Amino acid sequence: MSLLDGPEPVLADRPPTAALPAPDEPSIGHRSPLALGTRRYLRNWLAVIGGVVLIAVLLTAFVLPLVMHLDPYAIDLRHTRRPPGHGHLLGTDGTGRDVFARLVYGGRISIGVGLAAAALAIVIGAALGSIAGTFGGWIDMMIMRTADIFLSFPSIVVVIVLAGIFGPSVWMLIVALGVFVWPTTGRVVRGVVITVREREFVQAARAVGAGRGWLITRHLLPAALSQIVVIFTLTVANCILQEAALSFLGLGVQPPRPSWGNMLTSAQGVTVISSMPWLWLPPGIAVALIVLCVNFVGDGLRDAVDPRQQSGRQS
């Protein structure tokens, strides 16, 4: 090259060529939020194990009676308090009823009460929390002070009072637990709504004439849906525990209808605890196992929703 041709162009000024991902390895940016959340959930091996065990318990409680003849009310006074065996997988109780059959049907009641009470709490909390966060002002103050009042009363004392007035029943238990657990959901939803309502897309929707009801159902509540799912799982575990405690005290599900709580009532005697463990170990293990698995699943969902709060994630 001669001097008249001018300086040689500098190759360093050219933009670097971006490295393209392999055809069979899509980049993270191309993955959907659901795929990323599922991957984070699967990295939490405790959550995976909890989910598998939880599915197995649910299938046992709700599907097994459809394919296997189980009668939790059949009384056989000739075979009372028999140990496992003799045609009874988990033995029999003081009236000759099959413990395994009562454990399966008791799971339907205990899990059903937990799910129903948690669903009621989520509905009330999400509705009131979104209203408080959207309207603000005196409406927000009234709803939050009401939540403080509900939090100041221990739910077990309220259930005892309601059981004395209306009598213990499954529906009373569901309503009492659901009504006194909603403040947690309400506070979380309110905080998310207050954050999201100032964003540009919400302001743009409000500018074109969107009403508050439309904003709540289309923008604000969907923004809090991931947190609501996590709270729901943890609320289910809490309600199952409270149902077991109240039924054990005779204030929840009443015999002869089985539940894990009232099955533990037989463990009040020292003789039963020491020499008849098949009467109280199965329902006790069932309550502990289902609550532990639901909590593990809730932790996994929290990690999947918010990767900044991952607790002990293991691959």
mmCIF file with all atom_site columns, N, CA and C in Angstrom, residues 242-275:
data_model
loop_
_atom_site.group_PDB
_atom_site.id
_atom_site.type_symbol
_atom_site.label_atom_id
_atom_site.label_alt_id
_atom_site.label_comp_id
_atom_site.label_asym_id
_atom_site.label_entity_id
_atom_site.label_seq_id
_atom_site.pdbx_PDB_ins_code
_atom_site.Cartn_x
_atom_site.Cartn_y
_atom_site.Cartn_z
_atom_site.occupancy
_atom_site.B_iso_or_equiv
_atom_site.pdbx_formal_charge
_atom_site.auth_seq_id
_atom_site.auth_comp_id
_atom_site.auth_asym_id
_atom_site.auth_atom_id
_atom_site.pdbx_PDB_model_num
ATOM 1   N N  . GLN A 1 242 ? -54.490 -26.302 62.572 1.00 0.00 ? 242 GLN A N  1
ATOM 2   C CA . GLN A 1 242 ? -55.511 -25.803 63.487 1.00 0.00 ? 242 GLN A CA 1
ATOM 3   C C  . GLN A 1 242 ? -56.719 -26.719 63.530 1.00 0.00 ? 242 GLN A C  1
ATOM 4   N N  . GLU A 1 243 ? -57.089 -27.305 62.391 1.00 0.00 ? 243 GLU A N  1
ATOM 5   C CA . GLU A 1 243 ? -58.210 -28.257 62.386 1.00 0.00 ? 243 GLU A CA 1
ATOM 6   C C  . GLU A 1 243 ? -57.886 -29.461 63.245 1.00 0.00 ? 243 GLU A C  1
ATOM 7   N N  . ALA A 1 244 ? -56.652 -29.969 63.133 1.00 0.00 ? 244 ALA A N  1
ATOM 8   C CA . ALA A 1 244 ? -56.264 -31.130 63.935 1.00 0.00 ? 244 ALA A CA 1
ATOM 9   C C  . ALA A 1 244 ? -56.312 -30.799 65.424 1.00 0.00 ? 244 ALA A C  1
ATOM 10  N N  . ALA A 1 245 ? -55.824 -29.608 65.792 1.00 0.00 ? 245 ALA A N  1
ATOM 11  C CA . ALA A 1 245 ? -55.830 -29.224 67.202 1.00 0.00 ? 245 ALA A CA 1
ATOM 12  C C  . ALA A 1 245 ? -57.247 -29.057 67.735 1.00 0.00 ? 245 ALA A C  1
ATOM 13  N N  . LEU A 1 246 ? -58.113 -28.410 66.954 1.00 0.00 ? 246 LEU A N  1
ATOM 14  C CA . LEU A 1 246 ? -59.483 -28.175 67.412 1.00 0.00 ? 246 LEU A CA 1
ATOM 15  C C  . LEU A 1 246 ? -60.289 -29.469 67.456 1.00 0.00 ? 246 LEU A C  1
ATOM 16  N N  . SER A 1 247 ? -60.098 -30.346 66.482 1.00 0.00 ? 247 SER A N  1
ATOM 17  C CA . SER A 1 247 ? -60.798 -31.631 66.520 1.00 0.00 ? 247 SER A CA 1
ATOM 18  C C  . SER A 1 247 ? -60.296 -32.491 67.661 1.00 0.00 ? 247 SER A C  1
ATOM 19  N N  . PHE A 1 248 ? -59.013 -32.406 67.975 1.00 0.00 ? 248 PHE A N  1
ATOM 20  C CA . PHE A 1 248 ? -58.469 -33.139 69.122 1.00 0.00 ? 248 PHE A CA 1
ATOM 21  C C  . PHE A 1 248 ? -59.117 -32.670 70.426 1.00 0.00 ? 248 PHE A C  1
ATOM 22  N N  . LEU A 1 249 ? -59.433 -31.367 70.495 1.00 0.00 ? 249 LEU A N  1
ATOM 23  C CA . LEU A 1 249 ? -60.084 -30.813 71.687 1.00 0.00 ? 249 LEU A CA 1
ATOM 24  C C  . LEU A 1 249 ? -61.593 -31.037 71.695 1.00 0.00 ? 249 LEU A C  1
ATOM 25  N N  . GLY A 1 250 ? -62.127 -31.632 70.617 1.00 0.00 ? 250 GLY A N  1
ATOM 26  C CA . GLY A 1 250 ? -63.568 -31.866 70.533 1.00 0.00 ? 250 GLY A CA 1
ATOM 27  C C  . GLY A 1 250 ? -64.355 -30.685 70.024 1.00 0.00 ? 250 GLY A C  1
ATOM 28  N N  . LEU A 1 251 ? -63.691 -29.700 69.398 1.00 0.00 ? 251 LEU A N  1
ATOM 29  C CA . LEU A 1 251 ? -64.366 -28.489 68.921 1.00 0.00 ? 251 LEU A CA 1
ATOM 30  C C  . LEU A 1 251 ? -64.448 -28.414 67.407 1.00 0.00 ? 251 LEU A C  1
ATOM 31  N N  . GLY A 1 252 ? -63.978 -29.447 66.734 1.00 0.00 ? 252 GLY A N  1
ATOM 32  C CA . GLY A 1 252 ? -63.995 -29.435 65.278 1.00 0.00 ? 252 GLY A CA 1
ATOM 33  C C  . GLY A 1 252 ? -64.889 -30.519 64.719 1.00 0.00 ? 252 GLY A C  1
ATOM 34  N N  . VAL A 1 253 ? -64.317 -31.408 63.911 1.00 0.00 ? 253 VAL A N  1
ATOM 35  C CA . VAL A 1 253 ? -65.064 -32.504 63.298 1.00 0.00 ? 253 VAL A CA 1
ATOM 36  C C  . VAL A 1 253 ? -65.480 -33.479 64.389 1.00 0.00 ? 253 VAL A C  1
ATOM 37  N N  . GLN A 1 254 ? -66.753 -33.812 64.406 1.00 0.00 ? 254 GLN A N  1
ATOM 38  C CA . GLN A 1 254 ? -67.302 -34.648 65.470 1.00 0.00 ? 254 GLN A CA 1
ATOM 39  C C  . GLN A 1 254 ? -67.410 -36.113 65.034 1.00 0.00 ? 254 GLN A C  1
ATOM 40  N N  . PRO A 1 255 ? -67.062 -37.044 65.927 1.00 0.00 ? 255 PRO A N  1
ATOM 41  C CA . PRO A 1 255 ? -67.263 -38.469 65.648 1.00 0.00 ? 255 PRO A CA 1
ATOM 42  C C  . PRO A 1 255 ? -68.756 -38.741 65.414 1.00 0.00 ? 255 PRO A C  1
ATOM 43  N N  . PRO A 1 256 ? -69.092 -39.766 64.639 1.00 0.00 ? 256 PRO A N  1
ATOM 44  C CA . PRO A 1 256 ? -68.188 -40.796 64.086 1.00 0.00 ? 256 PRO A CA 1
ATOM 45  C C  . PRO A 1 256 ? -67.459 -40.382 62.811 1.00 0.00 ? 256 PRO A C  1
ATOM 46  N N  . ARG A 1 257 ? -67.727 -39.182 62.295 1.00 0.00 ? 257 ARG A N  1
ATOM 47  C CA . ARG A 1 257 ? -67.009 -38.752 61.097 1.00 0.00 ? 257 ARG A CA 1
ATOM 48  C C  . ARG A 1 257 ? -65.527 -38.656 61.422 1.00 0.00 ? 257 ARG A C  1
ATOM 49  N N  . PRO A 1 258 ? -64.667 -39.308 60.642 1.00 0.00 ? 258 PRO A N  1
ATOM 50  C CA . PRO A 1 258 ? -63.239 -39.322 61.003 1.00 0.00 ? 258 PRO A CA 1
ATOM 51  C C  . PRO A 1 258 ? -62.511 -38.080 60.509 1.00 0.00 ? 258 PRO A C  1
ATOM 52  N N  . SER A 1 259 ? -61.552 -37.656 61.269 1.00 0.00 ? 259 SER A N  1
ATOM 53  C CA . SER A 1 259 ? -60.556 -36.667 60.851 1.00 0.00 ? 259 SER A CA 1
ATOM 54  C C  . SER A 1 259 ? -59.278 -36.991 61.594 1.00 0.00 ? 259 SER A C  1
ATOM 55  N N  . TRP A 1 260 ? -58.176 -36.505 61.080 1.00 0.00 ? 260 TRP A N  1
ATOM 56  C CA . TRP A 1 260 ? -56.910 -36.821 61.726 1.00 0.00 ? 260 TRP A CA 1
ATOM 57  C C  . TRP A 1 260 ? -56.854 -36.265 63.143 1.00 0.00 ? 260 TRP A C  1
ATOM 58  N N  . GLY A 1 261 ? -57.535 -35.160 63.369 1.00 0.00 ? 261 GLY A N  1
ATOM 59  C CA . GLY A 1 261 ? -57.536 -34.573 64.702 1.00 0.00 ? 261 GLY A CA 1
ATOM 60  C C  . GLY A 1 261 ? -58.279 -35.408 65.715 1.00 0.00 ? 261 GLY A C  1
ATOM 61  N N  . ASN A 1 262 ? -59.528 -35.803 65.384 1.00 0.00 ? 262 ASN A N  1
ATOM 62  C CA . ASN A 1 262 ? -60.272 -36.581 66.384 1.00 0.00 ? 262 ASN A CA 1
ATOM 63  C C  . ASN A 1 262 ? -59.794 -38.024 66.487 1.00 0.00 ? 262 ASN A C  1
ATOM 64  N N  . MET A 1 263 ? -59.012 -38.510 65.495 1.00 0.00 ? 263 MET A N  1
ATOM 65  C CA . MET A 1 263 ? -58.393 -39.826 65.662 1.00 0.00 ? 263 MET A CA 1
ATOM 66  C C  . MET A 1 263 ? -57.297 -39.780 66.726 1.00 0.00 ? 263 MET A C  1
ATOM 67  N N  . LEU A 1 264 ? -56.677 -38.618 66.896 1.00 0.00 ? 264 LEU A N  1
ATOM 68  C CA . LEU A 1 264 ? -55.644 -38.477 67.917 1.00 0.00 ? 264 LEU A CA 1
ATOM 69  C C  . LEU A 1 264 ? -56.220 -38.415 69.327 1.00 0.00 ? 264 LEU A C  1
ATOM 70  N N  . THR A 1 265 ? -57.538 -38.246 69.432 1.00 0.00 ? 265 THR A N  1
ATOM 71  C CA . THR A 1 265 ? -58.163 -38.179 70.755 1.00 0.00 ? 265 THR A CA 1
ATOM 72  C C  . THR A 1 265 ? -57.929 -39.455 71.552 1.00 0.00 ? 265 THR A C  1
ATOM 73  N N  . SER A 1 266 ? -57.822 -40.586 70.845 1.00 0.00 ? 266 SER A N  1
ATOM 74  C CA . SER A 1 266 ? -57.609 -41.857 71.535 1.00 0.00 ? 266 SER A CA 1
ATOM 75  C C  . SER A 1 266 ? -56.244 -41.936 72.195 1.00 0.00 ? 266 SER A C  1
ATOM 76  N N  . ALA A 1 267 ? -55.338 -40.998 71.864 1.00 0.00 ? 267 ALA A N  1
ATOM 77  C CA . ALA A 1 267 ? -53.989 -41.041 72.434 1.00 0.00 ? 267 ALA A CA 1
ATOM 78  C C  . ALA A 1 267 ? -53.906 -40.341 73.783 1.00 0.00 ? 267 ALA A C  1
ATOM 79  N N  . GLN A 1 268 ? -55.046 -40.004 74.383 1.00 0.00 ? 268 GLN A N  1
ATOM 80  C CA . GLN A 1 268 ? -55.008 -39.307 75.666 1.00 0.00 ? 268 GLN A CA 1
ATOM 81  C C  . GLN A 1 268 ? -54.686 -40.239 76.832 1.00 0.00 ? 268 GLN A C  1
ATOM 82  N N  . GLY A 1 269 ? -54.852 -41.521 76.631 1.00 0.00 ? 269 GLY A N  1
ATOM 83  C CA . GLY A 1 269 ? -54.559 -42.467 77.709 1.00 0.00 ? 269 GLY A CA 1
ATOM 84  C C  . GLY A 1 269 ? -53.118 -42.941 77.663 1.00 0.00 ? 269 GLY A C  1
ATOM 85  N N  . VAL A 1 270 ? -52.507 -43.121 78.828 1.00 0.00 ? 270 VAL A N  1
ATOM 86  C CA . VAL A 1 270 ? -51.121 -43.572 78.893 1.00 0.00 ? 270 VAL A CA 1
ATOM 87  C C  . VAL A 1 270 ? -50.990 -44.991 78.350 1.00 0.00 ? 270 VAL A C  1
ATOM 88  N N  . THR A 1 271 ? -51.978 -45.813 78.592 1.00 0.00 ? 271 THR A N  1
ATOM 89  C CA . THR A 1 271 ? -51.931 -47.191 78.107 1.00 0.00 ? 271 THR A CA 1
ATOM 90  C C  . THR A 1 271 ? -51.927 -47.240 76.590 1.00 0.00 ? 271 THR A C  1
ATOM 91  N N  . VAL A 1 272 ? -52.742 -46.405 75.975 1.00 0.00 ? 272 VAL A N  1
ATOM 92  C CA . VAL A 1 272 ? -52.802 -46.384 74.516 1.00 0.00 ? 272 VAL A CA 1
ATOM 93  C C  . VAL A 1 272 ? -51.478 -45.903 73.939 1.00 0.00 ? 272 VAL A C  1
ATOM 94  N N  . ILE A 1 273 ? -50.911 -44.866 74.523 1.00 0.00 ? 273 ILE A N  1
ATOM 95  C CA . ILE A 1 273 ? -49.650 -44.321 74.009 1.00 0.00 ? 273 ILE A CA 1
ATOM 96  C C  . ILE A 1 273 ? -48.532 -45.362 74.092 1.00 0.00 ? 273 ILE A C  1
ATOM 97  N N  . SER A 1 274 ? -48.479 -46.116 75.168 1.00 0.00 ? 274 SER A N  1
ATOM 98  C CA . SER A 1 274 ? -47.367 -47.034 75.379 1.00 0.00 ? 274 SER A CA 1
ATOM 99  C C  . SER A 1 274 ? -47.539 -48.375 74.687 1.00 0.00 ? 274 SER A C  1
ATOM 100 N N  . SER A 1 275 ? -48.771 -48.881 74.658 1.00 0.00 ? 275 SER A N  1
ATOM 101 C CA . SER A 1 275 ? -48.964 -50.247 74.166 1.00 0.00 ? 275 SER A CA 1
ATOM 102 C C  . SER A 1 275 ? -49.792 -50.344 72.896 1.00 0.00 ? 275 SER A C  1
#
